[in-house]
Amino acid sequence: MPPAADPRVHPYANYDIPALLAERARTRADHPFIVWEPFEGTGETWTYAQFARRVDRVAAGLAARGVRAGDSVLVHLENCPEILFAWFACANLGAICVTTNARSAADEMAYFADHSGAVAAITQPRFADMVAGACTGLRWIAVTDHDSGSAPAQGQAPDKASAFAALDGDP
């Protein structure tokens, strides 16, 4: 009996976030999904298919770094595409994406990390030192290569190992 016909299965079974994104990537592959136009820097557009592929790569990268279903990942970013890649990648893994207010202070970040049990964080260059200092129980921190489209300040660019781009894994 197919799951939808089984009265014991919820009618929305298999309609979770990853399934809905996969369906849209299949049925609207070439349709624009995200158009990002930062105040500074170059804009970019992702189709549903491109976005879904990138999410799969980020999910694979998170898994390769040890993130498992039920783990919390702190995401401390201003408005940028990486927040969506991280959120959907966590959903793919069954991990919990703990999004924070980009204006949060260090003591608030420590609270979020401690109370969520975050195992890792994703942030941007201008916040990396604050997140690292406030969230001492994290296994690792990934840092975007920009501050919401702007180039990072001198000395704030992430090294290759901690760069958000290093999360690109093989799905």
CSV table of C-alpha atoms in Angstrom, one decimal:
chain,number,residue,atom,x,y,z
A,1,MET,CA,0.0,0.0,0.0
A,2,PRO,CA,1.5,3.4,-0.9
A,3,PRO,CA,2.2,5.7,2.1
A,4,ALA,CA,-0.5,8.2,1.1
A,5,ALA,CA,-3.1,5.5,0.9
A,6,ASP,CA,-2.2,4.1,4.3
A,7,PRO,CA,-4.6,5.6,6.9
A,8,ARG,CA,-1.9,5.5,9.6
A,9,VAL,CA,0.4,7.8,7.6
A,10,HIS,CA,-0.1,11.6,7.9
A,11,PRO,CA,-1.5,13.0,4.6
A,12,TYR,CA,1.5,15.3,4.4
A,13,ALA,CA,4.1,12.5,4.6
A,14,ASN,CA,7.0,13.1,2.2
A,15,TYR,CA,6.1,16.8,1.9
A,16,ASP,CA,8.9,18.1,4.1
A,17,ILE,CA,11.2,20.9,3.1
A,18,PRO,CA,13.8,18.8,1.3
A,19,ALA,CA,11.0,17.0,-0.7
A,20,LEU,CA,9.4,20.2,-1.7
A,21,LEU,CA,12.7,21.7,-2.8
A,22,ALA,CA,13.5,18.6,-4.8
A,23,GLU,CA,10.0,18.7,-6.4
A,24,ARG,CA,10.5,22.3,-7.5
A,25,ALA,CA,14.0,21.7,-8.7
A,26,ARG,CA,12.5,18.9,-10.9
A,27,THR,CA,9.4,20.7,-12.2
A,28,ARG,CA,10.8,24.3,-12.4
A,29,ALA,CA,14.5,23.6,-12.8
A,30,ASP,CA,15.3,26.7,-14.9
A,31,HIS,CA,13.0,29.1,-13.2
A,32,PRO,CA,14.8,31.7,-11.0
A,33,PHE,CA,14.5,30.9,-7.3
A,34,ILE,CA,16.7,33.5,-5.7
A,35,VAL,CA,17.9,36.8,-7.1
A,36,TRP,CA,20.4,38.5,-4.8
A,37,GLU,CA,21.4,42.1,-5.3
A,38,PRO,CA,23.7,43.2,-2.5
A,39,PHE,CA,24.2,46.9,-1.8
A,40,GLU,CA,27.9,46.4,-2.7
A,41,GLY,CA,29.4,43.6,-4.9
A,42,THR,CA,28.0,41.6,-7.7
A,43,GLY,CA,24.5,40.2,-7.7
A,44,GLU,CA,23.7,36.6,-8.5
A,45,THR,CA,20.7,34.5,-9.5
A,46,TRP,CA,20.1,30.8,-8.7
A,47,THR,CA,17.5,28.7,-10.5
A,48,TYR,CA,15.6,26.1,-8.5
A,49,ALA,CA,17.9,23.4,-9.9
A,50,GLN,CA,21.1,25.4,-9.2
A,51,PHE,CA,19.9,26.2,-5.6
A,52,ALA,CA,19.0,22.5,-4.9
A,53,ARG,CA,22.4,21.3,-6.1
A,54,ARG,CA,24.2,23.9,-3.9
A,55,VAL,CA,22.1,22.9,-0.9
A,56,ASP,CA,23.0,19.3,-1.5
A,57,ARG,CA,26.7,20.2,-1.6
A,58,VAL,CA,26.5,22.2,1.6
A,59,ALA,CA,24.6,19.4,3.3
A,60,ALA,CA,27.3,17.0,2.2
A,61,GLY,CA,29.9,19.3,3.6
A,62,LEU,CA,28.1,19.7,6.9
A,63,ALA,CA,27.8,15.9,7.1
A,64,ALA,CA,31.5,15.5,6.3
A,65,ARG,CA,32.3,17.8,9.2
A,66,GLY,CA,30.2,15.6,11.5
A,67,VAL,CA,26.8,17.4,11.6
A,68,ARG,CA,24.1,14.8,12.1
A,69,ALA,CA,20.3,14.7,12.4
A,70,GLY,CA,19.3,16.5,15.7
A,71,ASP,CA,22.5,18.5,15.9
A,72,SER,CA,22.2,22.3,16.1
A,73,VAL,CA,24.1,24.6,13.8
A,74,LEU,CA,24.3,28.3,14.8
A,75,VAL,CA,23.8,30.5,11.7
A,76,HIS,CA,24.8,34.1,12.4
A,77,LEU,CA,24.6,36.0,9.1
A,78,GLU,CA,23.2,39.2,7.8
A,79,ASN,CA,21.0,39.0,4.7
A,80,CYS,CA,22.9,36.8,2.2
A,81,PRO,CA,22.3,33.7,0.1
A,82,GLU,CA,24.5,31.6,2.4
A,83,ILE,CA,21.8,31.8,5.1
A,84,LEU,CA,19.4,30.0,2.8
A,85,PHE,CA,21.9,27.4,1.7
A,86,ALA,CA,22.7,26.7,5.3
A,87,TRP,CA,19.0,26.5,6.4
A,88,PHE,CA,18.0,24.2,3.6
A,89,ALA,CA,21.2,22.1,4.1
A,90,CYS,CA,20.4,21.6,7.8
A,91,ALA,CA,16.8,20.6,6.8
A,92,ASN,CA,18.2,18.0,4.4
A,93,LEU,CA,20.2,16.5,7.2
A,94,GLY,CA,17.6,16.8,9.9
A,95,ALA,CA,19.8,19.2,11.7
A,96,ILE,CA,18.5,22.3,13.5
A,97,CYS,CA,19.4,25.6,12.0
A,98,VAL,CA,19.6,28.1,14.9
A,99,THR,CA,19.3,31.5,13.1
A,100,THR,CA,20.2,34.5,15.2
A,101,ASN,CA,19.7,38.3,14.9
A,102,ALA,CA,22.8,39.7,13.2
A,103,ARG,CA,22.8,42.5,15.8
A,104,SER,CA,23.1,40.1,18.7
A,105,ALA,CA,25.8,40.8,21.2
A,106,ALA,CA,28.5,38.3,22.4
A,107,ASP,CA,26.6,37.3,25.6
A,108,GLU,CA,23.5,36.7,23.5
A,109,MET,CA,25.5,34.5,21.1
A,110,ALA,CA,26.9,32.5,24.1
A,111,TYR,CA,23.3,32.0,25.3
A,112,PHE,CA,22.1,30.8,21.9
A,113,ALA,CA,25.0,28.4,21.4
A,114,ASP,CA,24.9,27.0,25.0
A,115,HIS,CA,21.1,26.6,25.1
A,116,SER,CA,20.8,25.1,21.6
A,117,GLY,CA,23.8,22.8,22.1
A,118,ALA,CA,25.2,24.1,18.8
A,119,VAL,CA,28.0,21.9,17.5
A,120,ALA,CA,29.1,24.4,14.7
A,121,ALA,CA,28.5,27.9,13.4
A,122,ILE,CA,28.3,29.6,10.1
A,123,THR,CA,28.9,33.4,10.1
A,124,GLN,CA,30.6,36.1,8.1
A,125,PRO,CA,34.0,37.9,8.5
A,126,ARG,CA,32.8,40.8,10.6
A,127,PHE,CA,31.3,38.5,13.2
A,128,ALA,CA,33.8,35.6,13.1
A,129,ASP,CA,35.9,36.7,16.1
A,130,MET,CA,32.9,37.5,18.2
A,131,VAL,CA,31.3,34.2,17.5
A,132,ALA,CA,34.5,32.3,18.1
A,133,GLY,CA,35.0,34.1,21.4
A,134,ALA,CA,31.5,33.8,22.7
A,135,CYS,CA,30.7,30.3,21.5
A,136,THR,CA,33.5,28.3,23.0
A,137,GLY,CA,31.9,24.8,22.7
A,138,LEU,CA,31.7,24.8,18.9
A,139,ARG,CA,33.6,22.1,16.9
A,140,TRP,CA,34.2,24.5,14.0
A,141,ILE,CA,33.1,27.8,12.4
A,142,ALA,CA,32.6,28.4,8.7
A,143,VAL,CA,32.9,31.9,7.4
A,144,THR,CA,31.6,33.4,4.2
A,145,ASP,CA,34.0,35.2,1.9
A,146,HIS,CA,32.0,38.5,2.1
A,147,ASP,CA,30.1,40.7,4.5
A,148,SER,CA,26.6,40.8,2.8
A,149,GLY,CA,28.2,41.4,-0.5
A,150,SER,CA,31.0,43.7,0.7
A,151,ALA,CA,34.6,42.6,0.8
A,152,PRO,CA,35.7,41.8,4.3
A,153,ALA,CA,37.8,44.3,6.2
A,154,GLN,CA,41.6,43.9,6.1
A,155,GLY,CA,42.6,40.7,7.9
A,156,GLN,CA,39.0,39.4,8.3
A,157,ALA,CA,38.9,37.1,5.2
A,158,PRO,CA,38.5,33.4,6.2
A,159,ASP,CA,41.4,31.0,5.6
A,160,LYS,CA,40.7,28.2,3.1
A,161,ALA,CA,39.8,25.6,5.7
A,162,SER,CA,37.2,27.8,7.5
A,163,ALA,CA,35.7,29.3,4.4
A,164,PHE,CA,32.0,28.7,3.8
A,165,ALA,CA,33.0,27.5,0.3
A,166,ALA,CA,34.9,24.6,2.0
A,167,LEU,CA,31.5,23.2,3.0
A,168,ASP,CA,30.9,22.2,-0.6
A,169,GLY,CA,30.9,18.4,-0.4
A,170,ASP,CA,30.1,15.6,-2.8
A,171,PRO,CA,26.4,14.7,-2.4
